[in-house]
Coordinates of C-alpha atoms and ligand atoms in Angstrom, one line a residue:
X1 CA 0.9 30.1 22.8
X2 CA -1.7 29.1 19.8
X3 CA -2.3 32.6 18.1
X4 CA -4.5 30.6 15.4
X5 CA -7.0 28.7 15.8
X6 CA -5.8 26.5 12.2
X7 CA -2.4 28.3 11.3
X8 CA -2.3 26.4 8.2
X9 CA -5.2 27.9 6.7
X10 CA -5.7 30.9 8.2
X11 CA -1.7 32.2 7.0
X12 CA -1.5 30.0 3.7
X13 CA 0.4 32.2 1.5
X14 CA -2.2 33.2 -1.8
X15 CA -0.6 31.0 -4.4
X16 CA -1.1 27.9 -2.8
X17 CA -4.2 29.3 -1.1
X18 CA -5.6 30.0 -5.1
X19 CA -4.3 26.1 -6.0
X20 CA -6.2 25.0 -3.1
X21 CA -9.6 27.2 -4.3
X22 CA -9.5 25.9 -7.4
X23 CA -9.1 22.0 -6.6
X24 CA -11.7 22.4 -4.3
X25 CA -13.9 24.7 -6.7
X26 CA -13.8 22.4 -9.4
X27 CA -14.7 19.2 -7.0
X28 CA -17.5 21.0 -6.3
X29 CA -18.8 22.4 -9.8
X30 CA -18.7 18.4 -10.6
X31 CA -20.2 17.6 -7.6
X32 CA -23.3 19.8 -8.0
X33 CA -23.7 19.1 -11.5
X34 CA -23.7 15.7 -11.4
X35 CA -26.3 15.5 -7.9
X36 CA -28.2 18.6 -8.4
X37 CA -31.1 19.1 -11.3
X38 CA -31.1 22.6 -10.9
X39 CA -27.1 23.1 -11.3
X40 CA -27.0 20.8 -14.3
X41 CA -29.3 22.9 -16.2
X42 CA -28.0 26.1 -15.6
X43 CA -24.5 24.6 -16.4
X44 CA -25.7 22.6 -19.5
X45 CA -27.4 26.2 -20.6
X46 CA -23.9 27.9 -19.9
X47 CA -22.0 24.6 -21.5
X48 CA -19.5 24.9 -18.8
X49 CA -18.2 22.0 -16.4
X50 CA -15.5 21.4 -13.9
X51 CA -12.9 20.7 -16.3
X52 CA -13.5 24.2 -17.9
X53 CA -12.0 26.1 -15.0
X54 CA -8.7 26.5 -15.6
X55 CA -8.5 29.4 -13.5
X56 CA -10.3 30.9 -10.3
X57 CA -10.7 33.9 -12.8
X58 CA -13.0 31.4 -14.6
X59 CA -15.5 31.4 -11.6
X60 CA -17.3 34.4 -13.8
X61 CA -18.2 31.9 -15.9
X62 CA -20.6 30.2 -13.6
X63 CA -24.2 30.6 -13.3
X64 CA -25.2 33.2 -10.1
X65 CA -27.8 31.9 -7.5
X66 CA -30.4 34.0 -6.1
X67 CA -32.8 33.6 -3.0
X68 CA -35.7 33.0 -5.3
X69 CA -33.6 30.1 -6.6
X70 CA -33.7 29.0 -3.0
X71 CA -37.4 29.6 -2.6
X72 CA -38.6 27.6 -5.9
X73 CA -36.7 24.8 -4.4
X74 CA -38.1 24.8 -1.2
X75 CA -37.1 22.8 1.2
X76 CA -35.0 20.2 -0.4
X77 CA -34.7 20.7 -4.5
X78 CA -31.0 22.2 -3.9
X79 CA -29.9 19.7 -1.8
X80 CA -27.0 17.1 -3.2
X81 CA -27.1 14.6 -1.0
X82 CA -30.0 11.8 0.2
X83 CA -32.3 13.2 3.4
X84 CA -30.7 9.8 5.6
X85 CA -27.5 11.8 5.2
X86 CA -28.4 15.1 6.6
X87 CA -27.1 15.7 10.5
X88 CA -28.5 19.3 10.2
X89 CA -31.5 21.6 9.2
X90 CA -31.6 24.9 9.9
X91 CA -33.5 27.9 8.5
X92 CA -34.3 31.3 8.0
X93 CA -37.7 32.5 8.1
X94 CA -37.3 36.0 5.6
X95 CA -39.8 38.4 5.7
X96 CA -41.8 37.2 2.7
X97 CA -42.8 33.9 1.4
X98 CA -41.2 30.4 1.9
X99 CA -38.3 30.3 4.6
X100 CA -35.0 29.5 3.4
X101 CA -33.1 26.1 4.3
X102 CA -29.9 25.7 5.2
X103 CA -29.3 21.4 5.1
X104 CA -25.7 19.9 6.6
X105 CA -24.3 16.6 6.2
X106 CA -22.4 15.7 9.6
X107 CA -19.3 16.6 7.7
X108 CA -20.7 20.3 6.7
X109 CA -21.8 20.8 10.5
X110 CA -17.8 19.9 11.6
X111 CA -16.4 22.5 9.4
X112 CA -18.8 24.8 10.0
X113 CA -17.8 24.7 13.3
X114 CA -14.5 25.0 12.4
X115 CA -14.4 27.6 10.9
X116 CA -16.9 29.5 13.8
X117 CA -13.9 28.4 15.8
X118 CA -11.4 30.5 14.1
X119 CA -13.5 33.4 14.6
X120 CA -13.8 32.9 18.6
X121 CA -10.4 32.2 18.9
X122 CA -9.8 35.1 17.2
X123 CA -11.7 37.4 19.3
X124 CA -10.1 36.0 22.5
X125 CA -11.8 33.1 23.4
X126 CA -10.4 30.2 25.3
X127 CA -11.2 27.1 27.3
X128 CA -11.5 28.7 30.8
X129 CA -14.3 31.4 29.5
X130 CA -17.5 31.3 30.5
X131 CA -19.6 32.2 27.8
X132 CA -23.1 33.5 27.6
X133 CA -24.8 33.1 24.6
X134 CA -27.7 35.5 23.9
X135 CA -28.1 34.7 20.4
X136 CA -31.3 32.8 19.1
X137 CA -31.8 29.5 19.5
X138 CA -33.7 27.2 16.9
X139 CA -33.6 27.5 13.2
X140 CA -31.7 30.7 13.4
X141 CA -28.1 29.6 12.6
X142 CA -26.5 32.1 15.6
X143 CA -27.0 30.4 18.5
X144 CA -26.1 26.8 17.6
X145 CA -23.7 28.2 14.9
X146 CA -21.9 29.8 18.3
X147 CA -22.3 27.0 20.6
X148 CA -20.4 24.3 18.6
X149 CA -17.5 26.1 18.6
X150 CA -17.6 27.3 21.8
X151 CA -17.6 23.7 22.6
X152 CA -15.1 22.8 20.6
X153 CA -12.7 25.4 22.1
X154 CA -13.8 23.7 25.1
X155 CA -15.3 26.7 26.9
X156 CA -17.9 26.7 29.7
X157 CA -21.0 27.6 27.6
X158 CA -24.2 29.1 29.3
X159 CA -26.8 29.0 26.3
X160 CA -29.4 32.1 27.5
X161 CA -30.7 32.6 24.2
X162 CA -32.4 35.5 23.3
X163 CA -35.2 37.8 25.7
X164 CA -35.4 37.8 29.5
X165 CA -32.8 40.7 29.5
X166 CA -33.3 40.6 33.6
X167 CA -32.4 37.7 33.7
X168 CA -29.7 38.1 31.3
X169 CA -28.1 40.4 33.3
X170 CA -28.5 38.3 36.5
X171 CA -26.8 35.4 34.7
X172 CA -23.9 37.8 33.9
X173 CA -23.3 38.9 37.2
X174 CA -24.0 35.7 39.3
X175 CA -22.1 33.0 37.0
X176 CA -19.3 35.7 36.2
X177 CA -19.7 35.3 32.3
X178 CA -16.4 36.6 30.7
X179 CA -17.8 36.1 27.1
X180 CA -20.9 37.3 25.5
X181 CA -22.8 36.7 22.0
X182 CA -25.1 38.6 20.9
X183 CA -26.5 40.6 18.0
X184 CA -25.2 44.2 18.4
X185 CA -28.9 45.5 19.2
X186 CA -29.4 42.8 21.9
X187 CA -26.1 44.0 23.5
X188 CA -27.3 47.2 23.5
X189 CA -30.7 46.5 25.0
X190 CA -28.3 44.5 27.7
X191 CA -26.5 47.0 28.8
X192 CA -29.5 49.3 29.2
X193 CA -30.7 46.2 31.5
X194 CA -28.4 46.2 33.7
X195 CA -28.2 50.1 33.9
X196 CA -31.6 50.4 35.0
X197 CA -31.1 47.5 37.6
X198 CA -27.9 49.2 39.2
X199 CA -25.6 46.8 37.6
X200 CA -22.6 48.0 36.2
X201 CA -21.1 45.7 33.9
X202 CA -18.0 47.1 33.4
X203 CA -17.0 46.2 37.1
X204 CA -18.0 42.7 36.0
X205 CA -15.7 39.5 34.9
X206 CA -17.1 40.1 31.2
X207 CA -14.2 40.8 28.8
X208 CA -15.1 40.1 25.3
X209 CA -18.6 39.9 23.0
X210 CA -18.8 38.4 19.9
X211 CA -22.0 40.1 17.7
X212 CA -23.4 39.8 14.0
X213 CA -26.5 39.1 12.4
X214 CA -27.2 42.5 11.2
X215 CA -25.2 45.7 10.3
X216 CA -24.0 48.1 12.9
X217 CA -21.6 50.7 12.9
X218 CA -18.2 51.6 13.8
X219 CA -20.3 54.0 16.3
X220 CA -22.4 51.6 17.8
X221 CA -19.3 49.1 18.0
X222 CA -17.9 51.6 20.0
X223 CA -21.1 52.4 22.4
X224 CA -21.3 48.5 23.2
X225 CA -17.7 48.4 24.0
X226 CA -18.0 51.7 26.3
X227 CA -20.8 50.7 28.0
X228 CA -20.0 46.7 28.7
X229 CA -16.4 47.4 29.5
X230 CA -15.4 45.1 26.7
X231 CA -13.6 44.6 23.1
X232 CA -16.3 44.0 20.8
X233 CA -15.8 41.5 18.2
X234 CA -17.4 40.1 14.8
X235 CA -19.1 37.2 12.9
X236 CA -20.7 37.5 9.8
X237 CA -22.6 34.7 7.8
X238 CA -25.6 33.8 6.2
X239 CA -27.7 30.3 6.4
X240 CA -27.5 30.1 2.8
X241 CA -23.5 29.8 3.2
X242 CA -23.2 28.0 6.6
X243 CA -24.5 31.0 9.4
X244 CA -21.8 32.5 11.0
X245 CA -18.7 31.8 10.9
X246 CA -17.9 32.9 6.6
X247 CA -15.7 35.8 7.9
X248 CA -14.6 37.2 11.4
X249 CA -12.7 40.0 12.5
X250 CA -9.0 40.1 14.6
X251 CA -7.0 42.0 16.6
X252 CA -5.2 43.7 13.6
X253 CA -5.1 47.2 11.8
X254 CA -7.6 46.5 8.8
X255 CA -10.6 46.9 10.5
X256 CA -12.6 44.7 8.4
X257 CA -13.8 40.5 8.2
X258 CA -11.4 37.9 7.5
X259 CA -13.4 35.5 5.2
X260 CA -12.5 31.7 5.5
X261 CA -11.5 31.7 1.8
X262 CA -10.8 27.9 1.9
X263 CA -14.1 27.2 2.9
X264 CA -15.9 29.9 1.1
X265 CA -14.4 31.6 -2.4
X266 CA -15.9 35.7 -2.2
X267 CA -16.3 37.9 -5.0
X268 CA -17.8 41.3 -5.3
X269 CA -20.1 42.3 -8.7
X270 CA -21.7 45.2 -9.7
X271 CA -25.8 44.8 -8.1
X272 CA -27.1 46.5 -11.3
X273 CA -25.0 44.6 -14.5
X274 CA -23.7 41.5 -12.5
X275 CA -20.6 41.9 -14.2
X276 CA -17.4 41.6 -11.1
X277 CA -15.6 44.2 -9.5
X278 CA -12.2 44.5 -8.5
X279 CA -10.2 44.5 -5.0
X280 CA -11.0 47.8 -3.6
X281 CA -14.5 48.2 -5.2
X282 CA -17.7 48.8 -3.5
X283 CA -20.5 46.2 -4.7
X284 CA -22.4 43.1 -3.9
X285 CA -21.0 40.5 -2.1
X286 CA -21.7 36.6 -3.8
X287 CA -19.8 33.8 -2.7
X288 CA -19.3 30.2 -3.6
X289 CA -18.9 27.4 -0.7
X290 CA -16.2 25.3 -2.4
X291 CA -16.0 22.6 0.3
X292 CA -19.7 21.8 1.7
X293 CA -21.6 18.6 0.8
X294 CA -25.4 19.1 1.5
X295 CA -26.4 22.1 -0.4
X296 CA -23.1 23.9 -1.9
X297 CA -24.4 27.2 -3.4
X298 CA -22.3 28.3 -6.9
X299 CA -21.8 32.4 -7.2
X300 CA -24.9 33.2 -4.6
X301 CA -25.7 37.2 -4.7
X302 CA -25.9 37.8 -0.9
X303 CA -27.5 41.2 -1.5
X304 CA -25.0 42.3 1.3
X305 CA -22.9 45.7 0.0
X306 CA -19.2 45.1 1.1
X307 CA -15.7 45.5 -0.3
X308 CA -13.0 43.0 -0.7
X309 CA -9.3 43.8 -0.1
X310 CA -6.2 42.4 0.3
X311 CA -4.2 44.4 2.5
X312 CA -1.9 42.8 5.0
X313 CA -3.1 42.9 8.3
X314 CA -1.3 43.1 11.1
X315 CA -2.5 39.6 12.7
X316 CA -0.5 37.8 10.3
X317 CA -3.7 36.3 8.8
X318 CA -3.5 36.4 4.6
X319 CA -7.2 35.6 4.5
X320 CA -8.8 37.9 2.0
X321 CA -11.1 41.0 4.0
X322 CA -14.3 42.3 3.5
X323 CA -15.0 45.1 4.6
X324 CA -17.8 46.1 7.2
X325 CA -21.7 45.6 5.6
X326 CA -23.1 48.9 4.5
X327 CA -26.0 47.3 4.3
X328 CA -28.6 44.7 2.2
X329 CA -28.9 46.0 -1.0
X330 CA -32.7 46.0 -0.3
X331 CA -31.8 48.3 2.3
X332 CA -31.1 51.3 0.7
X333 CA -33.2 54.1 0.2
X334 CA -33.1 56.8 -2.8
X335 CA -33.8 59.9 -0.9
X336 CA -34.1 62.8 -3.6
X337 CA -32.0 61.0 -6.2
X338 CA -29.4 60.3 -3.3
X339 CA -28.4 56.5 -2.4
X340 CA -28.5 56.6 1.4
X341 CA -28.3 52.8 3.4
X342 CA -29.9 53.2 7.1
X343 CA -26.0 53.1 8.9
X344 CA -24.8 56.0 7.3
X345 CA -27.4 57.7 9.1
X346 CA -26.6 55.5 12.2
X347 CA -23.1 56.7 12.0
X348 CA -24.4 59.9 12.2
X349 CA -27.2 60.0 14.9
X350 CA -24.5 58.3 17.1
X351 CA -22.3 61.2 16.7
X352 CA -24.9 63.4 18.5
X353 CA -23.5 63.4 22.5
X354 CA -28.3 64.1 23.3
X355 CA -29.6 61.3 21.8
X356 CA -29.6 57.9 22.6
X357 CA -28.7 55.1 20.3
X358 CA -32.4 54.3 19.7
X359 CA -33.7 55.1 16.4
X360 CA -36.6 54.4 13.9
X361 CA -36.4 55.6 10.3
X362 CA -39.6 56.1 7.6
X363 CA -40.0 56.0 4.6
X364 CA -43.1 57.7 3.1
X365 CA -44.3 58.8 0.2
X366 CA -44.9 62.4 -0.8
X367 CA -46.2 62.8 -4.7
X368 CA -43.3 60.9 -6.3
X369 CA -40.8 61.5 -4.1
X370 CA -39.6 59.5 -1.3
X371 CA -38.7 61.1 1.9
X372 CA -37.5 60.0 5.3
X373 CA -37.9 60.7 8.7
X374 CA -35.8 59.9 11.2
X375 CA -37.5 59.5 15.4
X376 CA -34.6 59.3 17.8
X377 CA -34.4 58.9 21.5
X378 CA -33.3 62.0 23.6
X379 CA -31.3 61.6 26.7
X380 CA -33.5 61.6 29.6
X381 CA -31.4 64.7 30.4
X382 CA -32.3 66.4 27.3
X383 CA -35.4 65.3 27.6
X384 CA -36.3 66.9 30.5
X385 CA -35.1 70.4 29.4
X386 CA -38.4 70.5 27.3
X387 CA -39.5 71.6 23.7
X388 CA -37.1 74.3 22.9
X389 CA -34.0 72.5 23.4
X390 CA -35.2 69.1 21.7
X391 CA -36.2 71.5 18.5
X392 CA -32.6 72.8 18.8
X393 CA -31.1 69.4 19.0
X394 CA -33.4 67.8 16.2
X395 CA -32.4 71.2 14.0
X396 CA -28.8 70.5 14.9
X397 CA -29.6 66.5 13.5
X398 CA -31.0 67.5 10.2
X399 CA -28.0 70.0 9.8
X400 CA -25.6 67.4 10.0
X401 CA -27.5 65.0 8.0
X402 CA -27.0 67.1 5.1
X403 CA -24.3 68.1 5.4
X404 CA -23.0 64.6 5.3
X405 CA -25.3 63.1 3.0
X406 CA -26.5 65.7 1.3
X407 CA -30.3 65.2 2.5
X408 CA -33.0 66.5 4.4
X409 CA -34.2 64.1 6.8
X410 CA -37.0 65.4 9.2
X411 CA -35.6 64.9 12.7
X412 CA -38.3 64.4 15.9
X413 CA -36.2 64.3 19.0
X414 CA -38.4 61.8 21.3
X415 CA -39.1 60.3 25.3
X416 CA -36.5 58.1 26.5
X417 CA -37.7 54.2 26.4
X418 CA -40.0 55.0 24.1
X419 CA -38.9 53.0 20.8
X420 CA -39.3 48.9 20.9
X421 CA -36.0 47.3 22.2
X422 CA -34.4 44.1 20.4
X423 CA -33.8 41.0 21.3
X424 CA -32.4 39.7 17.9
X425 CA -32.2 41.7 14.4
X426 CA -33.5 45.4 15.1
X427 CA -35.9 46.6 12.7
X428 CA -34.7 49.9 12.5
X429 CA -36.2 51.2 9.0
X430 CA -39.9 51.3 8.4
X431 CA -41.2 51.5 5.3
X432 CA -44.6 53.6 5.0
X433 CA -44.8 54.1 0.9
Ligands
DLL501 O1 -27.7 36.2 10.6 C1 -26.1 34.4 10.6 C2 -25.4 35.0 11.8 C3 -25.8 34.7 13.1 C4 -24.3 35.8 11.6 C5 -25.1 35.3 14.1 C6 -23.6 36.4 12.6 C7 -24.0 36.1 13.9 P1 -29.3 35.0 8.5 O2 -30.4 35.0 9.5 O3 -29.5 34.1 7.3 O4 -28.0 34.5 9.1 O5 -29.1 36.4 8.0 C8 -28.0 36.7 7.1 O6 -27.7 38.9 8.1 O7 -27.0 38.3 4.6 C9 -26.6 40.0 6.4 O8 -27.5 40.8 5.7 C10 -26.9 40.0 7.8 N1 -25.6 39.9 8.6 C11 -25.2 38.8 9.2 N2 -24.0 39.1 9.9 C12 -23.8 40.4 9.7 C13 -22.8 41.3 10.1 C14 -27.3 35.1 10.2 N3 -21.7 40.9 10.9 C15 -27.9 38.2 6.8 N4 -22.8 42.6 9.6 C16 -26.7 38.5 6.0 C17 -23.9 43.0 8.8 C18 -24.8 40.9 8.9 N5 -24.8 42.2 8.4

């Protein structure tokens, strides 16, 4: 039976895994520098070039990108090839300012399904699934980033896209979906569905979800799996680098993403110096995609806070591992001079047997200081035992908080259904300062 989806690649012992990185590194330093205005100059203004890499090591060397670098070159400065040879455009919108674009020659859109491929088949998906795929579709890189390689594993694809949760759930029951994608939220919001309609999923054919597009806990990983009845699985990715499909988690020990390190070289820097970090060290992830054609970013700071490591894991994959996201650097919060990122209070909150994995958290402003409050659903059971016992439960809350984090978070226990549901990335923090 195929355990890999691309053995070669996915077990490729490091040394000829780093020979390969560096051939295909250096093909593409030459190839941006020679196609792309933007790379030249910060190359030229670095005097380095292909030929001065004579080790992966040398990758420090190299100019970082940032999103604004993406921005002032809206929508096509950074983009190495002619428009006639794009197959692709996708795009994310940010929050702020210009979207982002993500441009694929036919080529990049192959391997990008590829390597999206390799993180299906690692979660357990095969040709006879039926897959239901509740991820947005459009410019959003999840849903078609998904559906390719569902294809190409040559499942039954059911493309439900994001919203409608009724009729999600219908779906699920009446076509007898055995896969699901999903960002974790949406699952969650799902499940809830089908709870309040009488359905209960776990009795149904559904075996396995696939979920990214934002950060979630070990907790919450847990919650979906309890409540669906299924293994939950992981993508992670980023339009800038492909979408999904730049690392994936397995069925083995290490508990973190396997990143397709042919594809895409990873490194992890310090967000405040820029200078790297080691194997084992907490920082910002950036990462170089050594084999695309249409817009092959050098070094790009993802903002995301991971941790790279090369333990072996018991899937047999050598593929380097990130660990979990803790979070976008922009994320996280200095609450009384402590450095908190919204899913270590997650972790937390979903710890708590009366509350409901429904949460907002503000940010406010009180003289100088920042504080943060956190609104969490009760259990309708809780809920129903009135005022004292919510107080006792929200006391109980804030205890834990700091005792864990070492701040004081200002609990409000309130009514079930009460916080907005997601359909796509929750927006779980709101900033009132
Ligand atoms: O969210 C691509 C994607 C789609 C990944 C579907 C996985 C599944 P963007 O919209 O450009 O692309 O957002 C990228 O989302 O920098 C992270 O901050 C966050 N993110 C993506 N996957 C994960 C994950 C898609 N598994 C940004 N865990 C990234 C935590 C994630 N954060």
């Amino acid at each position: 039976m195929k355990v890999y989806w691309d053995e070669k690649f996915e077990t490729m012992p490091l040394e000829q895994m780093r020979v390969f990185q560096l051939d295909k590194l250096r093909q593409t330093v030459a190839w941006v520098k020679e196609r792309i205005p933007f790379y030249r100059k910060a190359l030229e203004e670095k005097s380095i070039g292909p030929d001065d890499l004579r080790s992966l090591d040398d990758i420090r060397h190299l100019p970082l990108t940032v999103k604004t670098d993406l921005r002032d070159n809206y929508p096509f400065g950074l983009c190495a090839v002619p428009l006639k040879d794009l197959a692709r455009v996708h795009a994310s919108s940010g929050t702020t300012g210009k979207p982002i674009t993500g441009p694929y020659t036919a080529e990049d859109v192959d391997q990008w399904a590829e390597c999206m491929a390799r993180n299906l088949w690692a979660a357990g998906v095969r040709p006879d699934d039926i897959v239901q795929n509740a991820l947005g579709h459009g410019l959003f890189t999840g849903g078609l980033g998904f559906h390719q390689a569902a294809v190409k594993i040559g499942a039954a694809v059911v493309p439900s896209a994001t919203g409608a949760t009724e009729r999600q759930v219908n779906i699920m029951r009446d076509f007898g979906s055995t896969v699901l994608f999903a960002t974790p939220s949406y699952a969650l919001t799902i499940a809830e569905k089908a709870a309040e309609m009488g359905v209960d999923v776990r009795k149904l054919p559904l075996r396995v979800g696939v979920f990214g597009a934002e950060p979630w806990t070990r907790e919450i990983k847990q919650e979906i799996e309890a409540r669906l009845g299924i293994h939950a699985h992981e993508a992670y990715g980023l339009t800038e680098m492909m979408g999904p499909g730049v690392s994936f988690s397995c069925e083995g020990d290490t508990e973190g993403l396997h990143i397709s390190e042919d594809h895409i070289y990873a490194e992890i820097i310090d967000p405040d110096s820029g200078e790297p970090l080691g194997l084992d060290q907490q920082g910002e992830l950036v990462l170089t995609a050594i084999q695309r054609r249409a817009m092959p970013l050098l070094r790009y700071r993802t903002r995301d806070i991971s941790t790279l490591t090369r333990k072996q894991c018991s899937c047999g994959r050598t593929l380097v591992v990130m660990e979990r996201v803790l979070g976008r650097s922009d994320d996280m919060m200095i609450i009384s001079g402590v450095n908190v990122f919204p899913s270590q209070i997650e972790s937390i909150l979903l710890d708590v047997p009366e509350v409901e994995p429904q949460y907002v958290l503000r940010i406010r402003k009180r003289g100088h200081l920042d504080t943060l409050s956190a609104e969490v659903e009760a259990k309708p059971e809780i809920w129903a035992q009135g005022q004292k016992k919510l107080d006792e439960v929200a006391k109980a809350v804030n205890g834990r908080i700091r005792g864990i984090i070492g701040i004081n978070v200002g609990v409000t226990l309130v009514e079930p259904k009460t916080i907005a549901r997601s359909e796509g990335k929750a927006k779980r923090v709101i900033d009132e300062r």
